[in-house]
XYZ file of C-alpha atoms in Angstrom:
316
model
C -22.486 -19.567 -25.022
C -22.521 -22.129 -27.822
C -22.993 -20.332 -31.130
C -20.433 -22.176 -33.272
C -21.267 -20.117 -36.355
C -20.476 -16.896 -34.478
C -17.306 -18.385 -33.001
C -16.098 -19.495 -36.442
C -16.668 -16.015 -37.833
C -14.672 -14.538 -34.956
C -11.803 -16.919 -35.771
C -11.913 -15.807 -39.414
C -11.896 -12.183 -38.231
C -8.667 -12.694 -36.306
C -10.262 -12.945 -32.876
C -9.543 -15.410 -30.065
C -12.137 -18.021 -29.067
C -12.085 -20.495 -26.179
C -13.549 -23.877 -27.109
C -13.803 -27.400 -25.686
C -11.775 -30.367 -26.794
C -11.856 -33.847 -25.305
C -8.725 -32.981 -23.271
C -9.081 -29.419 -21.923
C -10.529 -26.139 -23.188
C -8.313 -24.414 -25.743
C -7.777 -20.741 -26.530
C -7.928 -20.700 -30.309
C -7.033 -18.429 -33.199
C -6.432 -18.866 -36.929
C -3.103 -20.693 -37.005
C -2.166 -19.015 -40.296
C -2.711 -15.458 -38.967
C 0.358 -14.370 -36.947
C -1.396 -11.304 -35.505
C -4.266 -13.435 -34.205
C -1.817 -15.958 -32.743
C 0.098 -13.118 -31.073
C -3.080 -12.273 -29.163
C -3.120 -15.805 -27.701
C 0.340 -15.179 -26.266
C -0.759 -11.767 -25.000
C -3.935 -12.974 -23.274
C -2.260 -16.008 -21.722
C 0.897 -14.063 -20.779
C 2.689 -16.959 -22.417
C 6.451 -16.759 -23.110
C 7.350 -16.612 -26.787
C 9.632 -19.646 -26.501
C 6.759 -22.045 -25.732
C 5.236 -23.370 -29.009
C 1.530 -23.958 -29.680
C -0.385 -26.994 -30.914
C -2.337 -26.617 -34.154
C -5.710 -28.377 -34.390
C -6.887 -29.747 -37.727
C -10.144 -31.240 -38.975
C -8.708 -33.917 -41.289
C -5.526 -35.329 -42.801
C -5.820 -33.134 -45.887
C -5.564 -30.074 -43.668
C -2.646 -31.636 -41.781
C -0.701 -32.330 -44.969
C -1.025 -28.660 -45.897
C 0.968 -27.807 -42.768
C 3.777 -30.380 -42.991
C 5.854 -31.722 -45.898
C 6.376 -34.921 -43.896
C 4.860 -37.991 -45.550
C 6.197 -40.544 -43.091
C 3.840 -43.570 -43.356
C 3.747 -43.750 -39.556
C 1.641 -40.567 -39.534
C -1.218 -42.371 -41.235
C -0.820 -45.394 -38.939
C -1.021 -43.234 -35.826
C -3.886 -41.175 -37.232
C -5.878 -44.303 -38.001
C -5.320 -45.612 -34.484
C -5.758 -42.457 -32.398
C -7.412 -39.659 -34.381
C -9.576 -37.925 -33.697
C -8.158 -38.103 -30.182
C -5.654 -36.879 -27.594
C -2.427 -37.412 -29.540
C -0.221 -34.619 -30.910
C 2.462 -35.305 -33.515
C 5.457 -32.983 -33.789
C 6.336 -32.812 -37.481
C 8.353 -30.636 -39.838
C 6.371 -27.508 -40.699
C 5.747 -25.859 -44.057
C 6.304 -22.153 -44.677
C 2.533 -21.652 -44.317
C 2.865 -22.019 -40.535
C 3.968 -18.706 -38.975
C 7.091 -18.847 -36.828
C 5.182 -17.375 -33.880
C 3.120 -20.585 -33.697
C 6.218 -22.770 -33.388
C 8.371 -20.336 -31.373
C 10.818 -20.289 -34.283
C 11.217 -24.064 -34.343
C 11.224 -25.888 -37.705
C 8.553 -28.259 -36.367
C 4.890 -27.910 -35.443
C 2.625 -29.896 -33.115
C -0.485 -31.145 -34.922
C -3.552 -32.977 -33.682
C -7.169 -33.745 -34.584
C -9.416 -33.172 -31.543
C -12.164 -35.638 -30.629
C -14.940 -33.243 -29.646
C -17.903 -32.401 -31.883
C -17.763 -28.697 -30.994
C -14.040 -28.475 -31.756
C -14.414 -30.385 -35.015
C -17.321 -28.236 -36.168
C -15.517 -25.029 -35.210
C -12.455 -25.941 -37.292
C -14.615 -26.921 -40.280
C -16.734 -23.781 -40.129
C -13.730 -21.505 -39.609
C -12.110 -23.040 -42.682
C -8.630 -22.905 -41.203
C -6.425 -24.820 -38.763
C -6.710 -23.451 -35.229
C -3.712 -22.858 -32.975
C -4.801 -23.424 -29.400
C -2.985 -23.871 -26.114
C -5.042 -24.401 -22.952
C -7.428 -21.526 -22.200
C -5.839 -20.257 -19.000
C -3.106 -17.905 -17.870
C 0.291 -19.387 -18.563
C 1.409 -21.900 -15.955
C -1.958 -22.028 -14.165
C -4.493 -24.856 -13.792
C -5.818 -26.119 -17.094
C -9.562 -25.544 -17.723
C -11.916 -28.506 -18.084
C -15.193 -26.537 -17.910
C -16.303 -23.263 -19.482
C -16.474 -21.457 -16.119
C -12.783 -22.196 -15.538
C -12.082 -20.201 -18.708
C -14.403 -17.321 -17.821
C -12.829 -17.089 -14.356
C -9.253 -16.859 -15.607
C -9.523 -15.416 -19.126
C -12.414 -12.940 -19.209
C -10.605 -11.149 -22.047
C -11.333 -13.961 -24.526
C -13.542 -12.748 -27.373
C -15.915 -15.711 -26.990
C -16.247 -18.894 -24.950
C -17.936 -21.926 -26.494
C -19.458 -24.051 -23.730
C -19.271 -27.755 -24.535
C -19.672 -29.021 -20.986
C -16.970 -30.843 -18.979
C -14.150 -32.325 -21.009
C -13.988 -36.110 -21.352
C -10.252 -36.860 -20.970
C -9.414 -34.023 -18.577
C -5.660 -33.738 -19.158
C -3.783 -32.534 -22.189
C -2.866 -34.634 -25.209
C 0.148 -36.893 -25.371
C 2.801 -35.240 -27.534
C 5.265 -37.390 -29.453
C 8.112 -36.822 -31.853
C 9.016 -39.329 -34.568
C 12.603 -40.518 -34.738
C 14.031 -42.944 -37.331
C 13.696 -45.868 -34.914
C 10.351 -44.974 -33.314
C 8.472 -42.463 -31.164
C 9.648 -40.378 -28.227
C 7.147 -39.016 -25.707
C 7.651 -35.283 -25.227
C 4.653 -34.884 -22.907
C 2.619 -37.733 -21.388
C -1.148 -37.461 -21.737
C -4.355 -39.259 -22.586
C -2.660 -41.775 -24.902
C -0.271 -43.986 -22.946
C 3.118 -45.410 -23.887
C 1.498 -48.850 -24.001
C -1.147 -47.562 -26.427
C 1.565 -46.250 -28.745
C 3.638 -49.417 -28.552
C 0.692 -51.255 -30.075
C 1.248 -49.256 -33.281
C 4.940 -48.344 -33.627
C 8.111 -48.990 -31.574
C 9.624 -46.582 -29.086
C 12.818 -44.740 -29.980
C 16.027 -45.218 -28.033
C 16.553 -41.432 -28.187
C 15.636 -39.078 -25.375
C 14.004 -35.656 -25.901
C 16.579 -33.020 -26.778
C 17.633 -30.794 -23.840
C 17.282 -27.038 -23.972
C 14.304 -25.053 -25.239
C 10.950 -26.865 -25.310
C 10.323 -28.995 -28.394
C 6.635 -29.052 -27.440
C 4.246 -27.453 -24.920
C 4.182 -28.705 -21.336
C 7.895 -29.544 -21.141
C 8.807 -26.917 -18.543
C 9.469 -27.969 -14.936
C 6.648 -25.783 -13.582
C 3.132 -25.737 -15.026
C -0.569 -26.329 -14.214
C -0.191 -24.563 -10.868
C -2.919 -23.026 -8.668
C -2.549 -19.471 -7.388
C -2.501 -20.910 -3.850
C 0.306 -23.104 -2.462
C 0.068 -26.642 -3.833
C 1.913 -29.710 -2.600
C 2.034 -33.456 -3.060
C 1.239 -35.204 0.204
C 4.030 -36.888 2.152
C 4.679 -37.660 5.798
C 7.327 -34.939 5.807
C 4.769 -32.392 4.611
C 2.200 -33.434 7.257
C 4.095 -31.767 10.080
C 4.550 -28.497 8.220
C 0.983 -27.576 7.253
C -2.179 -26.695 9.153
C -4.784 -29.178 7.836
C -7.613 -27.006 9.188
C -6.663 -24.454 6.504
C -5.923 -26.973 3.742
C -7.841 -28.829 1.047
C -6.966 -32.396 0.067
C -7.435 -34.187 -3.248
C -7.750 -37.872 -2.389
C -7.075 -40.782 -4.713
C -7.809 -43.728 -2.410
C -7.335 -45.077 1.108
C -7.542 -43.277 4.442
C -7.439 -39.498 4.665
C -4.213 -38.857 6.604
C -5.119 -35.577 8.354
C -8.226 -33.630 9.389
C -8.306 -31.472 6.258
C -10.827 -28.639 6.018
C -12.023 -29.852 2.622
C -11.587 -33.165 0.841
C -12.371 -33.926 -2.813
C -12.303 -37.504 -4.119
C -12.314 -37.375 -7.945
C -12.881 -41.137 -8.250
C -14.700 -43.476 -5.883
C -13.265 -46.562 -7.563
C -9.541 -45.687 -7.810
C -9.981 -45.547 -11.601
C -7.064 -43.512 -12.955
C -8.871 -42.481 -16.143
C -11.850 -41.237 -14.141
C -9.437 -39.428 -11.815
C -7.719 -37.787 -14.800
C -11.017 -36.336 -16.033
C -11.578 -34.576 -12.696
C -8.185 -33.641 -11.269
C -8.026 -30.132 -12.764
C -11.648 -29.517 -11.771
C -10.801 -30.476 -8.182
C -7.871 -28.064 -8.218
C -10.084 -25.260 -9.531
C -12.714 -25.985 -6.867
C -10.213 -25.873 -4.003
C -8.475 -22.797 -5.422
C -11.836 -20.981 -5.409
C -12.674 -22.133 -1.860
C -11.663 -20.656 1.489
C -8.688 -22.971 2.075
C -5.171 -21.514 2.063
C -3.229 -24.567 0.891
C -3.932 -27.376 -1.604
C -2.563 -30.890 -1.134
C -2.888 -33.822 -3.533
C -2.327 -37.495 -2.830
C 0.132 -39.064 -5.296
C -1.332 -41.707 -7.606
C 0.236 -44.916 -8.963
C 2.538 -44.222 -11.903
C 1.219 -46.687 -14.419
C -0.765 -46.077 -17.593
C -2.376 -42.645 -17.505
C -1.124 -42.283 -13.921
C 2.217 -41.235 -15.438
C 0.528 -38.249 -17.099
C -1.410 -37.397 -13.920
C 1.764 -37.357 -11.819
C 3.489 -35.278 -14.499
C 0.787 -32.627 -14.003
C 0.816 -32.826 -10.202
C 4.608 -32.597 -9.928
C 4.748 -29.619 -12.259
C 1.885 -27.920 -10.395
C 3.795 -28.357 -7.132
C 7.261 -27.592 -8.507
C 7.635 -23.914 -7.655
C 5.767 -24.190 -4.343
C 7.905 -27.103 -3.163
C 11.095 -25.440 -4.381
C 10.275 -22.496 -2.128
C 9.405 -24.793 0.830
C 6.308 -24.444 2.999
């Protein structure tokens, strides 16, 4: 389905619409309508303490949601927007507390996808949108991932496969620079080309931004990062393997290679799709090869570790 006019009307009517961004598919509602936003939490089974990102169409819309006029906002926007960067800024009273989980700040970004941009413009309001999946499960990078896991959504806009494939980088601004709250499609090195990094660390305790919990992005089937220690504890004939590069270590029942060239950005665009494919297959266990932790590889490993967290904590 790709009727943007209909989807925009549904947003104005307080409904919930799944739509593509360049990162993953989002589950969107009018960010200024607390009842509509509450339905996002209900459909996703998302805990109330985990805040949402608000998507805007331009800087004018952004400045209606934050009183912050830090000149670094414009610098970052010029460099990375529209694109996969979320800024956590002080919120105005126009932003309902349910969006920010009671925090005084709100995550704001301008998505780089023509469908998302047109939807926000036609709806005439900022759109609050976490990933369009059940809370803690694999993020959706194609429309069928949404339909499989969230059939209750009022509408699904199909914009094809997403281009970046993992969620946006989320940063907070401190007096001396930025702090990365969640790694994503914009790397630390990208950011350092614009402003310095802060010496502060993210505050402990409740999440300052989405994606900061230890467990997230997890399949419904057991999921592990490959290691020699794991090799002796699984039956490869009942397991699927997501390969990055090199030799396949065991005789796995299914193998998916998201990139043939060991390109981390190409791998990032396909990792969630590979997880969805194996989850829907007849294998019992999913295993992923770790990737190098440089550039966007840091964000990829963040997702893989969080996807494996609860399964590995419980042992095989």
